[in-house]
Amino acid sequence: MLGKRKPLWGKKKRLKSSYDAVIIGGGLHGLATAYYLAKEQGLTDVAIIEKRYIGLGGAGRNTAIVRANQRTQENVPLYKEALDLWPVLTKELDFNLMFNNCGNVNLMHSEAAMKAARMNVATAQFHGVESHLIDAKEAKALVPALNISEDITYPIHGAMYHPPGGIVRHDAVVWGLAKGAAKQGVHIHQQTEATAIHTGGGRITGVETTRGRISTNRVLVSAGGYSAGIINRMLGLRLPISVLTIQAMVTQPLKPILDHVVSSGAYHCYANQTLKGEIATGAHMDPWPNYTTQNTAHYIKHQAEALSDWLPCLRGVKFMRIWGGLADMTPDMAPIMDGNDPVGGLYMDCGWGYFGFKSCSAVGKYMAQYMATGNCPDILKPFHLRRYENHRLMGETAALVNYTPDN
Amino acid sequence: MNRLNQLPTLRIDPAVNHSLTYRGRTYQGVAGDTVATALFANGVRIFGRSLKYHRPRGLYSLDGECSNTCMEVDGIPNVRAENTLLENGMTVKEQNVKGSAERDWLGFMDKLDWMMPAGFYYKIMHKPAAIWPMAMKQIRKAAGLGIISADHKMKGRYDEQFLKAEVTVIGGGAAGMAAALAAAQSGRRVILLESRPHLGGCFDYRVSTTSDGTPLHERARQLAEKVKQTTNIRLFEHTSMVGAYNNNLITAFQVGKADDGFTECYIEIRSDSVVVATGCIERPLLFDNNERPGVMQVGCAHRLARTYGLLPGNAAVFSVGHNPGLEAAVDLFDLGLKINCVADIREDGQDPALLLALTERKIPVLKGWVATKAHGSKMVQKATLCTIDGMVKRQFSCDLLVASAGLTPVSGPFILAQAIMGYDDHTGYFLPDQLPEKMFPAGRITGINDPDAIETSGRLAGLEAASAAGADLWTKVAETRNALAAMPGPERGCKLVIAPVKGRKSFICFDEDATVKSVKQAIDQGFDVPELVKRFAGVGLGPGQGGIPGHNLPLFVAKYTASKETPKPTTVRPPLVPAFIATYAGYNHHMFKRTPIHHSQKADGGIFRNIGVWQRARYFTADVDCKEEILNVRNNVGMLDASTLGKFRIHGPDALKALQRVYVSDMGKAGKDRIKYSAMCNDDGCVIDDGVVVKRGENDYYFTTSTGRAGQTAEWIRYHTRYDNWDFHLVNLTDAMGVINLSGPNARKVLTKVVDIDLSNEAFPFSGYREFYIQDTIFTRALRLGFVGELSYELHVPSSYMQAVWDLLTEAGKAFGIRNFGVEAQNVLRMEKGHIILGQESEQRTNLLDVGLGFLWDRSKTVARTVGAVALRQAANDTGRLTLVGIRMEDDARPARDGSLIVDNKVRGYVATMRRSFTSGEAVGMALVESQLAGAGTRLEIFEDECNGVRIYARVVPMPFYDPEGERMKS
């Protein structure tokens, strides 16, 4: 606490001309993979290439919600492991990630929604993840600010209650992982942009950056919303990814009023209270693909209308700040994690949409294993790229995905 | 406190008293007071306590740039008391204190600052892990400012306006008013927004003069009068701009006056061009205890006296870096303030007239000096001044320390409009390197301070904006630009970043108690750019929206890191001024479509649900199992309002080709009097829609889609034929037509009473399509379908006649006990028949073959390039896909709940819909299971939620469960 302060992720390093592995993107997935490469796979000669500063993309723009109540058996175990890793990482990194496992209350507004939720609940319970269906009164007991009257747009029928979920301080995860990775020898190069990926004989041979060329035979592209563009521009591979802007906002800080993460699909709205006391809220995306993080006027208004309905006490609270980030959406709303196909030594970890934060810890661990051994861990196998050309989508969403405001 | 109540600059009415309650006492303020000035008038100096250190906080900017005066007013937290107008009878409370703002038990936290360096919370409280949950509870309690109760009901009316303007001027100071007037003269429609309750800006309270000798406050009032008389200027006072978006979409909100009929009003303006005349705020001076009550900015002290008639203190010390600071000293002295010393950071360059005026008043002036410390535990009692190199120090006693490092432009509107900001070395301001399209700056924001130049620059911007909005004023623009060039230009700004202090108690951000020291700590730890410091040390993320640290943080980071690059400002985000959720919500629009017989359905006891864009009746009794509704359809006759169904006409020479493209079947086989059932797939072969098609004539088809797809169908067909240049027309008739589903063994008997065509099974058989008139008037399309498994007529009639037909049928059916059935009854009826509802028996990845509709697919239709055919061909050989099967519980008394899983050691599928049939007594339903489990007779293990390890079992059985031969629907 006292004493001299050193740079958290080491002094600025010289860019070497060769690394065992290069990671493009200093976001959560890149940092986590680097950390686990160094810590668990003994691969410490790793460079992270970050165009701007670590954590300025999706890592710092999400609303930090974590949970493991997804829909399918391919996803639940991955997110469960990610959830279990927060306390472990806090200890390992000796950095307080501020995991607040306050639980998630996901509101349901119709019989059909309750049925859909039952499948998620059953899937969670089948995999040993705590999750329950509760009725509106029970939801109100958990969230006293909830409006369970009948005269709102979407009266509340019940909710999916998932106690082990919660919120993690997203910036802390970035810095903690950066600290942990750097300590093991990983070089974090900020303000360094990857400009080309070199291949030869169907294999990765190096990465060109604004600070010089790096030769390497392993590259991970984990640049969030920019991944698909990078892979397309530098390697000519087209991924089935649409990039859309998603916005979130916070109110002025309040003393504790919301003790859970509360969300509603029908209202396209979720809210949780950060440790600083702000109500963080957001949800659906602007329905036009684009690469900007610009805000739009009606988003904040929509959010206010929704909150006015189901958390009416917040009408007396002021919005303080709204921002935008990128969501890289795949047709089945599940990510692409793949390697060595079609280019040897090329690994990709992208298409996370708005699920990149809650998965980063577990994904880093397994992507590291994948990159170190060249063999895909079982848990990542369902997320390969070729499922799209085989028309075998994952069932993470029940409804069709068509990038409209209904998402 | 006695008011200076004779000043011409006052914005209060000393004759009208308003009272407020604070800490159980009633205080008197006057009309025009803000909550904070009323309290100040009654001797209140400490308005609240700071977030981390519980330091006392008082009036500082009077413009809401920090949370110092955030208070709870009438149950609403975080109200900025300093710019909230006082209303009679308000109840005010201080926030974030244990005890009172004056005596806060947590005041000792200020001494523990060494325990709380930048980012300290990341480094403690997690070892051992068990303490974290307890620590977190305490953090949550300590954090946050105001309190909102869970049952708080926001009072008031919240209005909305959506406006169009040719020129929008943001800021109603002299420059903004001049701009609005200039633009309005050209005939443009102008909107002028002013955040204070009155026009005037920095002219409003000043007695210095323009070149012709008019006092500025008088000039402000002259301009305001002109603005108000100009009919093509729409003036919004007390209106804060909050957002700027693409193509000059400006959002703002207005605080209503007593007679406005609204409490607050959300305003959205689509403007051709925009003038930004938001002026300047002051750049806080960084020194020790720079936020102690009694330290205030120049504008705050000056306006307290001139606008509210309140002398800000008794004996003052000034530490300023700009001429307006000197001007305020002279004026406040004349109003009765004792001034012990004026320190000016600048060694030279002061306005000689102001220096002379100070000398005449025997006020000592120290050039090249700056305040380094404010003394006094709760209030300023003394100030230490020092040369800017830190060598010589002097102390002065005072109860008011007016401190400012100079001005800083309110450039938020530019940043919101995506301007790339640069650093201007002359003024020291962050200004756009390149202005956003059709956005023009005016007034002090450009660095000028000369009153005439301010007005001229406003006029110039107004003319430019009007020209950008279509007026031809370019000659005038050139003239005005020349006139402005001849006037005093931007003034050299004061460059001092920080007084010569270490900065342990020098606050760079008041809201989050971030000190200069903590910023240094953050930089030392690698957070060496403002954007990272902001996050790590918590700077500018509080209710003041970055008003205090916005300018100083980048300057300080650049100085401390000795960066050679020019400083870069941190991002500003909307809303520029915090706005109530109630205000943004406005009328809280609920937009749903209602069917043509919504009201009669409601009168019949319908219990409605919002489904997609529609409101539909789900039940007609409280019985959620719908036994009566179901049995009445099975045994008698029922009626369902199916108007939400998508309905389309497609016609033209290439209409059939378009249908062939999107439907999987050979649509060439659609006949004239017969309906053809088919489905649409997406490129993955997944079923997205099903419906029926009839051929009404040559190249003329009528088709239906599911309710959920109606909105997307036209776009779907357009998209999938976009390269073909086909000639066809598509008309969406969904809202133009209502649909009645008349079903049950007595349906024919009922319909016969209403229509006069031959309804016999031979004349109008199952799958038939007929058109006729009811009562010679109502054009009706009748489809004989069997979704619910009984004799059924689907009647499509014009929406305007829907109620009439419904009433006729109701009357005709009385003898048979006809009654409504709702969506849930239909759900069970069709399930018994094995008919699917997309989205219920299918999910996103379910393809046509999976749901057993493969027979619809015409594989020979290669020419059409049917959407999804490629994927279907590939999937035909796939194994392990989820396949739709009929299932029956081993125990009929125990249907599995919808959504239950089918498992072994893994999840193998799930129950889509299952009910205990009222007709057969069997617990039957449909499930999606892996194809290996789809064989008839396979025993399925079902995992229900909350089953505690107890499984229930079902077997795969053939479908349909009801009337397998279809005799009833075909009879």
GROMACS .gro file of N, CA and C in nm, chain A residues 331-383:
model
  159
  331PRO      N    1  -2.406  -1.560  -3.637
  331PRO     CA    2  -2.546  -1.596  -3.664
  331PRO      C    3  -2.612  -1.676  -3.551
  332ASP      N    4  -2.533  -1.745  -3.469
  332ASP     CA    5  -2.596  -1.821  -3.361
  332ASP      C    6  -2.564  -1.764  -3.224
  333MET      N    7  -2.513  -1.645  -3.221
  333MET     CA    8  -2.482  -1.576  -3.096
  333MET      C    9  -2.391  -1.657  -3.005
  334ALA      N   10  -2.309  -1.740  -3.065
  334ALA     CA   11  -2.205  -1.809  -2.990
  334ALA      C   12  -2.073  -1.776  -3.058
  335PRO      N   13  -1.964  -1.777  -2.982
  335PRO     CA   14  -1.838  -1.726  -3.036
  335PRO      C   15  -1.771  -1.822  -3.132
  336ILE      N   16  -1.665  -1.774  -3.193
  336ILE     CA   17  -1.579  -1.858  -3.276
  336ILE      C   18  -1.446  -1.870  -3.202
  337MET      N   19  -1.413  -1.994  -3.164
  337MET     CA   20  -1.281  -2.019  -3.105
  337MET      C   21  -1.222  -2.134  -3.184
  338ASP      N   22  -1.115  -2.105  -3.252
  338ASP     CA   23  -1.064  -2.206  -3.343
  338ASP      C   24  -0.914  -2.185  -3.359
  339GLY      N   25  -0.848  -2.284  -3.416
  339GLY     CA   26  -0.705  -2.272  -3.437
  339GLY      C   27  -0.657  -2.364  -3.547
  340ASN      N   28  -0.549  -2.325  -3.610
  340ASN     CA   29  -0.482  -2.408  -3.712
  340ASN      C   30  -0.570  -2.443  -3.832
  341ASP      N   31  -0.678  -2.374  -3.847
  341ASP     CA   32  -0.768  -2.406  -3.958
  341ASP      C   33  -0.828  -2.275  -4.007
  342PRO      N   34  -0.801  -2.232  -4.126
  342PRO     CA   35  -0.729  -2.299  -4.234
  342PRO      C   36  -0.580  -2.265  -4.240
  343VAL      N   37  -0.532  -2.183  -4.146
  343VAL     CA   38  -0.390  -2.146  -4.150
  343VAL      C   39  -0.323  -2.202  -4.025
  344GLY      N   40  -0.216  -2.274  -4.043
  344GLY     CA   41  -0.144  -2.331  -3.930
  344GLY      C   42  -0.089  -2.221  -3.842
  345GLY      N   43  -0.111  -2.232  -3.711
  345GLY     CA   44  -0.058  -2.132  -3.619
  345GLY      C   45  -0.147  -2.012  -3.600
  346LEU      N   46  -0.258  -2.006  -3.676
  346LEU     CA   47  -0.353  -1.895  -3.657
  346LEU      C   48  -0.461  -1.939  -3.559
  347TYR      N   49  -0.476  -1.863  -3.454
  347TYR     CA   50  -0.582  -1.889  -3.357
  347TYR      C   51  -0.676  -1.769  -3.355
  348MET      N   52  -0.804  -1.800  -3.343
  348MET     CA   53  -0.897  -1.687  -3.333
  348MET      C   54  -0.992  -1.708  -3.216
  349ASP      N   55  -1.028  -1.598  -3.156
  349ASP     CA   56  -1.116  -1.599  -3.040
  349ASP      C   57  -1.199  -1.472  -3.052
  350CYS      N   58  -1.313  -1.486  -3.116
  350CYS     CA   59  -1.390  -1.366  -3.146
  350CYS      C   60  -1.538  -1.402  -3.164
  351GLY      N   61  -1.617  -1.306  -3.204
  351GLY     CA   62  -1.760  -1.330  -3.223
  351GLY      C   63  -1.834  -1.342  -3.092
  352TRP      N   64  -1.784  -1.277  -2.988
  352TRP     CA   65  -1.844  -1.292  -2.855
  352TRP      C   66  -1.968  -1.208  -2.835
  353GLY      N   67  -1.993  -1.117  -2.928
  353GLY     CA   68  -2.111  -1.032  -2.908
  353GLY      C   69  -2.100  -0.958  -2.777
  354TYR      N   70  -2.198  -0.975  -2.690
  354TYR     CA   71  -2.188  -0.908  -2.561
  354TYR      C   72  -2.162  -1.008  -2.448
  355PHE      N   73  -2.093  -1.119  -2.483
  355PHE     CA   74  -2.064  -1.220  -2.380
  355PHE      C   75  -1.914  -1.230  -2.351
  356GLY      N   76  -1.837  -1.139  -2.409
  356GLY     CA   77  -1.692  -1.150  -2.399
  356GLY      C   78  -1.640  -1.132  -2.258
  357PHE      N   79  -1.705  -1.049  -2.180
  357PHE     CA   80  -1.654  -1.025  -2.045
  357PHE      C   81  -1.671  -1.148  -1.957
  358LYS      N   82  -1.793  -1.202  -1.955
  358LYS     CA   83  -1.820  -1.309  -1.858
  358LYS      C   84  -1.743  -1.437  -1.888
  359SER      N   85  -1.689  -1.450  -2.008
  359SER     CA   86  -1.623  -1.574  -2.046
  359SER      C   87  -1.471  -1.565  -2.039
  360CYS      N   88  -1.417  -1.443  -2.023
  360CYS     CA   89  -1.275  -1.424  -2.054
  360CYS      C   90  -1.182  -1.512  -1.971
  361SER      N   91  -1.213  -1.533  -1.846
  361SER     CA   92  -1.119  -1.607  -1.762
  361SER      C   93  -1.104  -1.751  -1.812
  362ALA      N   94  -1.215  -1.819  -1.830
  362ALA     CA   95  -1.208  -1.960  -1.872
  362ALA      C   96  -1.154  -1.971  -2.014
  363VAL      N   97  -1.195  -1.880  -2.100
  363VAL     CA   98  -1.150  -1.888  -2.238
  363VAL      C   99  -0.999  -1.868  -2.246
  364GLY      N  100  -0.947  -1.774  -2.168
  364GLY     CA  101  -0.802  -1.753  -2.166
  364GLY      C  102  -0.729  -1.880  -2.130
  365LYS      N  103  -0.784  -1.947  -2.031
  365LYS     CA  104  -0.721  -2.070  -1.984
  365LYS      C  105  -0.715  -2.176  -2.095
  366TYR      N  106  -0.829  -2.193  -2.162
  366TYR     CA  107  -0.833  -2.301  -2.263
  366TYR      C  108  -0.770  -2.261  -2.395
  367MET      N  109  -0.781  -2.134  -2.430
  367MET     CA  110  -0.713  -2.091  -2.553
  367MET      C  111  -0.561  -2.106  -2.535
  368ALA      N  112  -0.514  -2.079  -2.414
  368ALA     CA  113  -0.371  -2.095  -2.387
  368ALA      C  114  -0.330  -2.240  -2.406
  369GLN      N  115  -0.413  -2.328  -2.354
  369GLN     CA  116  -0.386  -2.471  -2.369
  369GLN      C  117  -0.383  -2.510  -2.517
  370TYR      N  118  -0.481  -2.456  -2.589
  370TYR     CA  119  -0.492  -2.482  -2.734
  370TYR      C  120  -0.366  -2.434  -2.806
  371MET      N  121  -0.326  -2.310  -2.774
  371MET     CA  122  -0.212  -2.252  -2.844
  371MET      C  123  -0.081  -2.322  -2.809
  372ALA      N  124  -0.071  -2.366  -2.685
  372ALA     CA  125   0.054  -2.428  -2.642
  372ALA      C  126   0.069  -2.569  -2.700
  373THR      N  127  -0.043  -2.642  -2.704
  373THR     CA  128  -0.035  -2.782  -2.746
  373THR      C  129  -0.072  -2.802  -2.893
  374GLY      N  130  -0.145  -2.708  -2.947
  374GLY     CA  131  -0.194  -2.727  -3.083
  374GLY      C  132  -0.318  -2.815  -3.088
  375ASN      N  133  -0.358  -2.871  -2.973
  375ASN     CA  134  -0.478  -2.956  -2.970
  375ASN      C  135  -0.593  -2.881  -2.905
  376CYS      N  136  -0.709  -2.889  -2.968
  376CYS     CA  137  -0.823  -2.815  -2.916
  376CYS      C  138  -0.879  -2.887  -2.792
  377PRO      N  139  -0.886  -2.816  -2.679
  377PRO     CA  140  -0.948  -2.877  -2.561
  377PRO      C  141  -1.095  -2.909  -2.591
  378ASP      N  142  -1.146  -3.018  -2.532
  378ASP     CA  143  -1.284  -3.061  -2.560
  378ASP      C  144  -1.385  -2.949  -2.542
  379ILE      N  145  -1.364  -2.871  -2.437
  379ILE     CA  146  -1.464  -2.770  -2.401
  379ILE      C  147  -1.477  -2.663  -2.510
  380LEU      N  148  -1.371  -2.645  -2.592
  380LEU     CA  149  -1.377  -2.543  -2.697
  380LEU      C  150  -1.422  -2.600  -2.832
  381LYS      N  151  -1.425  -2.733  -2.842
  381LYS     CA  152  -1.451  -2.793  -2.973
  381LYS      C  153  -1.581  -2.748  -3.039
  382PRO      N  154  -1.688  -2.733  -2.963
  382PRO     CA  155  -1.813  -2.695  -3.032
  382PRO      C  156  -1.808  -2.559  -3.099
  383PHE      N  157  -1.707  -2.479  -3.067
  383PHE     CA  158  -1.709  -2.339  -3.114
  383PHE      C  159  -1.627  -2.317  -3.241
   0.00000   0.00000   0.00000
